[in-house]
């Protein structure tokens, strides 16, 4: 029981932090606006506990592929609780793809590390 509490507390603190601060401002390493990718870039790297690019704009019908470059497992989970897309836990060099057919703003996160958030805009 005590070991569970000790393990859960840092996660809870991280969750509170991510709720109380704008995600992009909280991390000085977050990509700046000029690094926003355009339609040709349909690949997202998961590296150093972050999605890169954190904001990507693609045309409808674009297939986006995520690759986990970390030694830690990560997931790609849509912010609607995984209803739109949801990867299994990706190990190192594992890939997950989703084709964005409908215009819209798709926020997603890593369900293992919920402070890892990013957005795909389809237009
Ligand atoms: Cu993760």
Coordinates of C-alpha atoms and ligand atoms in Angstrom, one line a residue:
X1 CA 0.0 0.0 0.0
X2 CA 2.7 2.5 1.0
X3 CA 4.7 1.7 -2.1
X4 CA 1.7 2.3 -4.3
X5 CA 1.2 5.8 -2.6
X6 CA 4.9 6.6 -3.2
X7 CA 4.6 5.7 -6.8
X8 CA 1.4 7.4 -7.4
X9 CA 2.2 10.8 -5.9
X10 CA 4.7 12.0 -8.6
X11 CA 2.2 11.0 -11.3
X12 CA -0.6 12.9 -9.5
X13 CA 1.6 15.9 -9.2
X14 CA 2.4 15.8 -12.9
X15 CA -1.3 15.5 -13.7
X16 CA -2.1 18.5 -11.6
X17 CA 0.7 20.5 -13.1
X18 CA -0.4 19.7 -16.6
X19 CA -3.9 20.8 -15.8
X20 CA -2.9 24.1 -14.2
X21 CA -0.4 25.3 -16.8
X22 CA -0.7 25.7 -20.5
X23 CA 1.1 22.6 -21.9
X24 CA 3.1 24.4 -24.4
X25 CA 4.3 27.0 -22.0
X26 CA 5.2 24.5 -19.3
X27 CA 8.1 23.0 -21.2
X28 CA 10.9 25.2 -22.5
X29 CA 11.8 22.5 -25.0
X30 CA 8.4 22.6 -26.7
X31 CA 8.6 23.4 -30.4
X32 CA 8.1 27.1 -31.2
X33 CA 5.4 28.1 -33.7
X34 CA 7.9 28.4 -36.6
X35 CA 8.6 24.7 -36.2
X36 CA 5.0 23.8 -37.1
X37 CA 5.1 21.2 -39.8
X38 CA 3.0 21.3 -42.9
X39 CA 1.1 18.6 -44.9
X40 CA 4.1 16.8 -46.3
X41 CA 5.3 15.9 -42.9
X42 CA 3.1 13.0 -41.9
X43 CA 5.6 11.6 -39.4
X44 CA 5.6 12.4 -35.7
X45 CA 8.5 11.3 -33.5
X46 CA 8.1 10.4 -29.9
X47 CA 11.3 11.5 -28.4
X48 CA 12.5 12.5 -24.9
X49 CA 8.9 12.3 -23.5
X50 CA 7.5 14.6 -26.2
X51 CA 5.7 14.4 -29.5
X52 CA 7.6 16.2 -32.2
X53 CA 6.2 18.2 -33.8
X54 CA 3.8 19.0 -31.1
X55 CA 1.5 20.8 -33.6
X56 CA 1.2 19.4 -37.1
X57 CA -1.2 20.6 -39.8
X58 CA -2.1 18.1 -42.5
X59 CA -4.5 17.9 -45.4
X60 CA -7.6 15.6 -45.1
X61 CA -6.7 12.0 -46.0
X62 CA -3.1 12.3 -44.6
X63 CA -1.8 9.2 -42.9
X64 CA 0.2 10.2 -39.9
X65 CA 2.7 7.7 -38.5
X66 CA 4.2 8.0 -35.0
X67 CA 7.5 6.3 -34.1
X68 CA 8.6 5.8 -30.5
X69 CA 12.3 6.8 -30.3
X70 CA 12.4 6.6 -26.5
X71 CA 13.6 3.7 -24.4
X72 CA 10.3 4.1 -22.5
X73 CA 6.9 2.8 -23.8
X74 CA 4.4 5.5 -25.0
X75 CA 1.0 5.5 -26.5
X76 CA -0.8 7.7 -29.0
X77 CA -4.3 8.3 -27.6
X78 CA -6.8 10.8 -28.8
X79 CA -8.0 13.3 -26.2
X80 CA -11.6 12.0 -26.5
X81 CA -10.5 9.1 -24.4
X82 CA -9.1 7.1 -27.3
X83 CA -12.4 7.0 -29.2
X84 CA -10.9 8.5 -32.4
X85 CA -7.6 6.6 -32.3
X86 CA -5.7 4.7 -29.7
X87 CA -2.4 2.9 -30.1
X88 CA -1.2 0.0 -27.9
X89 CA 1.9 0.7 -25.8
X90 CA 4.7 1.4 -28.3
X91 CA 8.1 0.0 -27.5
X92 CA 11.3 1.5 -28.9
X93 CA 11.0 1.9 -32.7
X94 CA 7.4 0.7 -32.7
X95 CA 5.1 2.6 -35.1
X96 CA 1.4 3.6 -35.1
X97 CA -0.5 5.1 -37.9
X98 CA -3.8 6.8 -38.3
X99 CA -5.4 8.4 -41.4
X100 CA -7.1 11.7 -40.7
X101 CA -10.0 11.9 -43.2
X102 CA -12.1 14.6 -41.5
X103 CA -11.1 18.3 -41.0
X104 CA -10.8 19.2 -37.4
X105 CA -8.4 19.7 -34.5
X106 CA -7.3 16.4 -32.9
X107 CA -5.6 16.7 -29.6
X108 CA -3.9 13.6 -28.3
X109 CA -1.7 12.5 -25.5
X110 CA 0.3 9.5 -24.1
X111 CA -1.9 7.6 -21.7
X112 CA 1.1 6.4 -19.8
X113 CA 2.5 10.0 -19.4
X114 CA -0.5 12.3 -19.6
X115 CA 1.6 15.4 -19.6
X116 CA 2.7 14.4 -23.1
X117 CA 0.2 16.3 -25.3
X118 CA 0.2 17.3 -28.9
X119 CA -2.2 18.3 -31.7
X120 CA -2.9 17.4 -35.3
X121 CA -4.9 20.0 -37.2
X122 CA -6.6 18.6 -40.4
X123 CA -7.7 21.3 -42.9
Ligands
LIG1 CU1 4.5 8.2 -22.7

